[in-house]
Every structure is written in C-alpha cells, then in structure tokens.
mmCIF file of C-alpha atoms in Angstrom:
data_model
loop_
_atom_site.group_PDB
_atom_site.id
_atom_site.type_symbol
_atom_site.label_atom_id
_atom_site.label_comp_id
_atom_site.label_asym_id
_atom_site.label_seq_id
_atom_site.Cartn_x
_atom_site.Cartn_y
_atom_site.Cartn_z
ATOM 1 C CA UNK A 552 0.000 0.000 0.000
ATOM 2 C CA UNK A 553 1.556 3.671 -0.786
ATOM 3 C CA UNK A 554 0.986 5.921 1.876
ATOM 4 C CA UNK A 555 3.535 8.609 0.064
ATOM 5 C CA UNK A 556 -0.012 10.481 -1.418
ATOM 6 C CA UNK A 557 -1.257 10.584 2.461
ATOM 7 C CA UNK A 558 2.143 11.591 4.328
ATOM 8 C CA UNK A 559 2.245 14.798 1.598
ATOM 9 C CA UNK A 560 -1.297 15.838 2.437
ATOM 10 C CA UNK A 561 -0.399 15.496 6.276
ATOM 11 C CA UNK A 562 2.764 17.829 5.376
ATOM 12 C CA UNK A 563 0.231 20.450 3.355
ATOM 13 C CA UNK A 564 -2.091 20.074 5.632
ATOM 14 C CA UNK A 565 0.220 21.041 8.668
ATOM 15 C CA UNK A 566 2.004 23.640 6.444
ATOM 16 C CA UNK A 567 -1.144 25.115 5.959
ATOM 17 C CA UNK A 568 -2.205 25.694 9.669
ATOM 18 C CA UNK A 569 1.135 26.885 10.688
ATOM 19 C CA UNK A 570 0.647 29.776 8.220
ATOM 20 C CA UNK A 571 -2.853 30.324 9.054
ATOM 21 C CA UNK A 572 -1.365 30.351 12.639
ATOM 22 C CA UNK A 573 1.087 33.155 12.116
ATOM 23 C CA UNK A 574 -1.457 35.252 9.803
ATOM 24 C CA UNK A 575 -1.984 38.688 11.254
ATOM 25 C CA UNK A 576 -5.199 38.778 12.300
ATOM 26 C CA UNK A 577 -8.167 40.954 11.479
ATOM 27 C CA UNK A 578 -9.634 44.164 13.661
ATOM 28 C CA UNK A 579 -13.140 44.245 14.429
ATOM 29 C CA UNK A 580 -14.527 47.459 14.580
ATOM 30 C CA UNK A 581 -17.280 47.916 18.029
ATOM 31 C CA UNK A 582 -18.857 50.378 19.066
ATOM 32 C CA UNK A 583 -16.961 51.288 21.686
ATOM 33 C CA UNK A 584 -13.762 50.451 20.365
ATOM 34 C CA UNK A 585 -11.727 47.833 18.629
ATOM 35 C CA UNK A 586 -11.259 43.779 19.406
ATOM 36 C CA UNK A 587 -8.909 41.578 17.523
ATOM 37 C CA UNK A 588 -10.275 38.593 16.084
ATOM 38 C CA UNK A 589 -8.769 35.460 17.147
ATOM 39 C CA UNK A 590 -9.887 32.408 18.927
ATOM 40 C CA UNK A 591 -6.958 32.882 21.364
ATOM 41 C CA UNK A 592 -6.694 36.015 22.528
ATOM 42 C CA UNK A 593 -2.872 36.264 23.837
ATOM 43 C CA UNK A 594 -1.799 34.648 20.440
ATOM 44 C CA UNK A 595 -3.699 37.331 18.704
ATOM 45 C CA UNK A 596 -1.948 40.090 20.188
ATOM 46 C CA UNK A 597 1.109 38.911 20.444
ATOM 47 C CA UNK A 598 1.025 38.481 16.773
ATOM 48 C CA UNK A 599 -0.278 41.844 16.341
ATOM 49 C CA UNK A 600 2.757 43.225 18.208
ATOM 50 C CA UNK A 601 5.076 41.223 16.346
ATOM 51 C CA UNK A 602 3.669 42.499 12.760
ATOM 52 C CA UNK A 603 3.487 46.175 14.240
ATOM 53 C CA UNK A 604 6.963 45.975 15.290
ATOM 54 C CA UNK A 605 6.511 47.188 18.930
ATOM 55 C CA UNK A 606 7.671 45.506 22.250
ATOM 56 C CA UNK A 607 4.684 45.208 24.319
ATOM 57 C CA UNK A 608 0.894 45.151 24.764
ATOM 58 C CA UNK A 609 0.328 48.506 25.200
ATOM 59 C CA UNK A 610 2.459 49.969 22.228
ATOM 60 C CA UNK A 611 0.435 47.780 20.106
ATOM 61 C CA UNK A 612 -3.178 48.779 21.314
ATOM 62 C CA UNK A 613 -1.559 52.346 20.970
ATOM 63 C CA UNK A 614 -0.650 52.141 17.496
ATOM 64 C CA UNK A 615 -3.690 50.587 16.786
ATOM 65 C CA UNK A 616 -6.300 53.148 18.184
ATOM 66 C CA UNK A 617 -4.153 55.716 15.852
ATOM 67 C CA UNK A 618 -4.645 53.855 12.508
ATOM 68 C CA UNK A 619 -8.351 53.437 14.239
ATOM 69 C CA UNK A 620 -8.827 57.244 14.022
ATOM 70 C CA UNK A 621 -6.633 57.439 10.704
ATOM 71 C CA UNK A 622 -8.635 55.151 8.374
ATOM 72 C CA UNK A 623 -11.966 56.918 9.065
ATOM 73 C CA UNK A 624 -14.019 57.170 6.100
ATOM 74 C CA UNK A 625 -16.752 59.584 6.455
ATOM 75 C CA UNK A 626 -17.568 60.118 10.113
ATOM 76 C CA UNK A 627 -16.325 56.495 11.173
ATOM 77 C CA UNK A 628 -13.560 54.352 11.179
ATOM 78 C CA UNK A 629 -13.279 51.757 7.928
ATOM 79 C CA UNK A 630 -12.249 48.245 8.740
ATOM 80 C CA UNK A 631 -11.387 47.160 5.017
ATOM 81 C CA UNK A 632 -9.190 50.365 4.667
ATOM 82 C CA UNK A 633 -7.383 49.424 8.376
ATOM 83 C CA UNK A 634 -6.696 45.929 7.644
ATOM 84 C CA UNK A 635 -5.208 47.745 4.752
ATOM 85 C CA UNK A 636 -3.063 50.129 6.376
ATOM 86 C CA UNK A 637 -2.120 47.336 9.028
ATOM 87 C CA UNK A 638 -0.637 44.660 6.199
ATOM 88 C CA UNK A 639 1.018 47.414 4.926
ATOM 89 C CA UNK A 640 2.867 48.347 8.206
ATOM 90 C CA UNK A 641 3.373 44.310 8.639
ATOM 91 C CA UNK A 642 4.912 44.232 4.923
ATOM 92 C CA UNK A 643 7.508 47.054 5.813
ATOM 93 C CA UNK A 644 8.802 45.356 9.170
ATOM 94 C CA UNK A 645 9.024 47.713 11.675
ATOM 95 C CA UNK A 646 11.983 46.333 13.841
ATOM 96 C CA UNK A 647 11.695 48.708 17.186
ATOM 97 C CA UNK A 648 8.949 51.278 18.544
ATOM 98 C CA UNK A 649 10.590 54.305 16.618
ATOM 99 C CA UNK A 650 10.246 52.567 13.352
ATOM 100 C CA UNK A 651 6.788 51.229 14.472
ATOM 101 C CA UNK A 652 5.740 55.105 14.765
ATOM 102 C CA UNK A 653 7.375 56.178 11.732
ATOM 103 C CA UNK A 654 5.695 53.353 9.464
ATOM 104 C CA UNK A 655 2.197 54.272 11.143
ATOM 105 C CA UNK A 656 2.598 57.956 10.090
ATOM 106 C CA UNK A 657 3.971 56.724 6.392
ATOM 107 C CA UNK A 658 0.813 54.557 6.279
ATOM 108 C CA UNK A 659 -1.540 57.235 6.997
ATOM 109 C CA UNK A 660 -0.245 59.908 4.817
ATOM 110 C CA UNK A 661 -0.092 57.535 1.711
ATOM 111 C CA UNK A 662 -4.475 57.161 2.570
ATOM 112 C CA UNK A 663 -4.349 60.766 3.613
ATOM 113 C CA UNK A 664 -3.097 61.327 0.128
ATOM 114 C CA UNK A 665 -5.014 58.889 -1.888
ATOM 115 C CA UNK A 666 -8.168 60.744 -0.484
ATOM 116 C CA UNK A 667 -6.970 63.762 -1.611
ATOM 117 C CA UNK A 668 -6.603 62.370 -5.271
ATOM 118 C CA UNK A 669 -10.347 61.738 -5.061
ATOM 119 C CA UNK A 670 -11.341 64.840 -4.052
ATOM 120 C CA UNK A 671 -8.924 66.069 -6.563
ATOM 121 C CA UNK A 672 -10.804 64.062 -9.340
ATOM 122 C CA UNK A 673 -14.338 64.563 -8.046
ATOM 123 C CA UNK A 674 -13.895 68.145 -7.119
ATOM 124 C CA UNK A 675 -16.853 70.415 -8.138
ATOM 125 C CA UNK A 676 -15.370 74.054 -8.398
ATOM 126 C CA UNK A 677 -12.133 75.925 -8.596
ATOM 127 C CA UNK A 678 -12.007 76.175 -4.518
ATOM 128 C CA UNK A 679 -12.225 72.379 -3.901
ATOM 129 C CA UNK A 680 -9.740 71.515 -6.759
ATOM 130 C CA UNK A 681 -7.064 74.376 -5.296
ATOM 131 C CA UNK A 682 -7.395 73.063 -1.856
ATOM 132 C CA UNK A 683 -7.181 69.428 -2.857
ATOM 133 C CA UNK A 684 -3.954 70.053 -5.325
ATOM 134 C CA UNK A 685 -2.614 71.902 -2.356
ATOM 135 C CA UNK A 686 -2.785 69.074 0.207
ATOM 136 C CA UNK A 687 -2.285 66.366 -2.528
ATOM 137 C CA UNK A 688 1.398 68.135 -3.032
ATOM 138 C CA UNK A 689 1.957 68.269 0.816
ATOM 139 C CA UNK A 690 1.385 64.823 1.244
ATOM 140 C CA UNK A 691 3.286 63.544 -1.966
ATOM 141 C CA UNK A 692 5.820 65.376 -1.011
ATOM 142 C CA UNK A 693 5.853 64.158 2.789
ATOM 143 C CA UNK A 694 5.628 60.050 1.936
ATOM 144 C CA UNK A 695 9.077 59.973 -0.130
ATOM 145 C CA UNK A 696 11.018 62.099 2.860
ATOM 146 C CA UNK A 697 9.292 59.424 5.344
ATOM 147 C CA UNK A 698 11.096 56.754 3.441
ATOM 148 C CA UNK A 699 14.150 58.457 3.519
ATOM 149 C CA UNK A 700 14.063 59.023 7.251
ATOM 150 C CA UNK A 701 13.418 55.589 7.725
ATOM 151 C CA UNK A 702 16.226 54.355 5.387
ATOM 152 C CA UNK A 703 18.977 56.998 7.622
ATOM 153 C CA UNK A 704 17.615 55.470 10.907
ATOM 154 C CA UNK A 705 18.006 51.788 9.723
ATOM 155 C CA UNK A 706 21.617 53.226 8.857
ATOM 156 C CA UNK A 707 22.366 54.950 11.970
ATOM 157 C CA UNK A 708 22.254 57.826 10.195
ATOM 158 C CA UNK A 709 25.372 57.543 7.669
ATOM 159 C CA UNK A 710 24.714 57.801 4.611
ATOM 160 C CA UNK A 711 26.379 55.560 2.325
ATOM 161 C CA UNK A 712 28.955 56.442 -0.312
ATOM 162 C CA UNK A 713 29.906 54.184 -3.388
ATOM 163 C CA UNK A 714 33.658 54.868 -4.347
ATOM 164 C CA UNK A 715 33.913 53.536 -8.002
ATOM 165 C CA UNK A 716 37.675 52.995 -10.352
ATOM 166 C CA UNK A 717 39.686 53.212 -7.096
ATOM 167 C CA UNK A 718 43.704 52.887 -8.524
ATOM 168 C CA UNK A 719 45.852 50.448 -6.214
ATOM 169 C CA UNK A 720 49.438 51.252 -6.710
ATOM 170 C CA UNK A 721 52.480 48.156 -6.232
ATOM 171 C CA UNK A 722 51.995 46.417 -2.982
ATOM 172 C CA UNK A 723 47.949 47.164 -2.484
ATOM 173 C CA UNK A 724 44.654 45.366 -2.711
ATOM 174 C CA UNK A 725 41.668 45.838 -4.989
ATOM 175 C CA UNK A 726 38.266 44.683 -5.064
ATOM 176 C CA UNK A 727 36.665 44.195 -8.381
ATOM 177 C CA UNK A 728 33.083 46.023 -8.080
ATOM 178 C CA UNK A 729 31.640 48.801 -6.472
ATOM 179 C CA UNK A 730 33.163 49.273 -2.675
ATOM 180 C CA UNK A 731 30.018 50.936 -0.539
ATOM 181 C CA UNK A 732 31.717 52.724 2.983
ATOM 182 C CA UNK A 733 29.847 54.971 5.068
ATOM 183 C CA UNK A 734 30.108 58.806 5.181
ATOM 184 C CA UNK A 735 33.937 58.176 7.851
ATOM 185 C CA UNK A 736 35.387 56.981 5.605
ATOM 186 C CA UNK A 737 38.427 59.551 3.737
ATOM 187 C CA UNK A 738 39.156 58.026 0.264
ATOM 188 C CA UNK A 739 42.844 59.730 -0.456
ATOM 189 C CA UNK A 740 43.336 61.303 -4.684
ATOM 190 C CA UNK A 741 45.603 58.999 -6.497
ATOM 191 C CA UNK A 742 44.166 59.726 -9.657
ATOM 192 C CA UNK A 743 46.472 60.319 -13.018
ATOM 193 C CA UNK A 744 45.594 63.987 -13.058
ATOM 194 C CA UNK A 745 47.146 64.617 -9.843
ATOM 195 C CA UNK A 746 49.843 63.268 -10.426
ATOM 196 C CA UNK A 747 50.457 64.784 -13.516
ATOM 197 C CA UNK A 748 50.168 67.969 -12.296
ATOM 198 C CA UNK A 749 52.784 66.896 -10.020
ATOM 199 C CA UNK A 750 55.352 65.848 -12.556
ATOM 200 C CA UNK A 751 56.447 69.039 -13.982
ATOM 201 C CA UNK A 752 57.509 70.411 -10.795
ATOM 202 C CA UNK A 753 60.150 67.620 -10.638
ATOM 203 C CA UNK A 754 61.522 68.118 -14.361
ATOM 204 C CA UNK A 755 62.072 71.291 -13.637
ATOM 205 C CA UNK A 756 64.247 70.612 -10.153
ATOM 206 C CA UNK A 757 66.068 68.525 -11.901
ATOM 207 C CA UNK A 758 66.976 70.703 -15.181
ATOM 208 C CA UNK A 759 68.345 73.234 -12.587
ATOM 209 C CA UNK A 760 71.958 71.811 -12.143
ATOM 210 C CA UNK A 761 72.200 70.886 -15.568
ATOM 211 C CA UNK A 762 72.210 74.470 -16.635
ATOM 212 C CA UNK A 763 74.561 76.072 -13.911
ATOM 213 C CA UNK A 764 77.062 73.099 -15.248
ATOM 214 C CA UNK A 765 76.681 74.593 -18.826
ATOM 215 C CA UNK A 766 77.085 77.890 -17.706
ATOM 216 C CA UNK A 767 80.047 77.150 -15.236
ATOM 217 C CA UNK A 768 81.710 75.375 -18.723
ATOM 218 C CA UNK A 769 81.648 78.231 -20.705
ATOM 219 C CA UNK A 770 83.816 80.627 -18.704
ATOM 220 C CA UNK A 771 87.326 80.546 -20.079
#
C-alpha cells in the first residue's frame, strides 16, 4: 500500500495551519472600540505586536487606536481600509517602537493622500480643486522624505557612499566592483591627473643643475 499520497497531504495540511497560525489577524470594529479577532486572545496580540513591530501590549493597542482614528471614512472608522493600512505596516517590518511610529505615520499619509486624489478628481469648483492640489502636493511630497528618514535610521544615520575605479598602486589590494563605505570613511586622490600635475615640478628641479654646469663650462 503507498501511503507517500497521504504523508504529503499530512505535510500540506500542517504547512497550511502553521501559516494560518502566524497570519496577522483581522480588527473588528465595536462600538466602543476595537477587538482583535482570534480564537486565542494572547496569540492574537502577540502576533499583532510582532507584525506592528513594537515591544509590548500597550504599544500595540496604541498604534492601533491611531490607525483606528486614521482610516476613518466619512464620520467612522473603515475596517477594510485598516486591515489595509495594518498589512502594509506588517509588509515594511518595523523592527523597534521608533520605526513602528514612523511606518504608522507613512501609512496614513499615503491614505491621507489617496483621499486627496479623489477629491482632486471629483472636485466640483475651482475652490475644492485648489485646496485638494494643495494638500495632494503636501502629502506627496511628505511620503518619499518618510522613506528616507526611515532608510537613515536603519543606517544609523550615515549615509552611504559608493567609491567607483579606485587605482591600487604596487603592494595594495583591490576589489573588483563597487566598494560601498559609510560617510567616515576619507578616500585619499591617487588619480592620473594629480599626479600629472605633479610631474612638472620635478623636471624642472632637476633641469636646474644641468644648466649652472653649462654655464660654469663656458667661462674661459
């Protein structure tokens, strides 16, 4: 009897519950509030506070009132636009509370933004369209320096510098490729020019006794 068929559906099967296990799970919007929605509760959260990056209970249900009160729609809060805005946190991987914060404002201003493009597209008169250009330009301007806040604070703030046809006189090493250092790091000039420039000055030291020896040869 082959029971290879069987053994591989146990393996998807498992697979398959591990993943479901480790899925973020969903908000449910109440009336007084927020719950999320999983049959055990501690699990829940602490997978909540694993995908938003933070360290404890209370960071989490912090972070998550504010993308509450960010993805209203209307007069009330939208659960299909916050389970957006929380995979979208998850996907970026906050790794500490700062970045946690950072990604939650990124989040919001991209929707912030993307409700401004409606207005901008369904405005009905000059005013609206002015006003929604306006804070469509804030906000699109905003989003890309988020990113690059993130990006220095991931870096420690050094940004990096890519040193390209680095010269390696008799006795060095070289790497083949592009060499990435951060900002400390003082890259000396031994390029051609420079020493071009350099070389004339030393013909011309050394033509110096040669012509005083002419000169001295000359007198009777």
């Amino acid at each position: 009897m082959n029971t290879a068929p069987d053994l591989a559906m146990s393996t998807a099967i498992a697979a398959t519950d591990q993943t479901k296990a480790a899925a973020i799970p969903r908000i449910k919007l109440l009336s007084h509030g927020f719950s999320i929605d999983h049959p055990d509760p501690e699990i829940g959260e602490q997978l909540m506070t694993n995908a938003l990056g933070v360290a404890d209970r209370e960071a989490m249900h912090g972070i998550l009132r504010q993308l509450v009160k960010a993805s209203v729609s209307g007069e009330s809060p939208d659960e299909v636009n916050l389970s957006f805005m929380i995979s979208m946190v998850k996907s970026i991987r906050p790794r500490d509370s700062v970045e946690a914060m950072l990604v939650a404002q990124m989040v919001s201003v991209h929707v912030m933004a993307m409700r401004c493009a409606h207005h901008l597209a369904n405005a009905d008169d000059l005013a609206q369209h002015d006003s929604a250009a306006r804070a469509l330009g804030r906000l699109a301007r905003t989003f890309p320096a988020q990113i690059e806040a993130l990006n220095r604070y991931r870096s420690h703030g050094e940004p990096a510098i890519t040193v390209q046809n680095v010269s390696v006189g008799d006795g060095g090493k070289a790497i083949v490729g592009n060499v990435t250092q951060h900002a400390r790091v003082i890259v000396s000039d031994k390029s051609p020019t420079s020493a071009a420039r350099k070389a004339p000055k030393a013909a011309g030291s050394r033509r110096r006794p040669a012509s005083a020896d002419a000169k001295r040869a000359a007198q009777p």
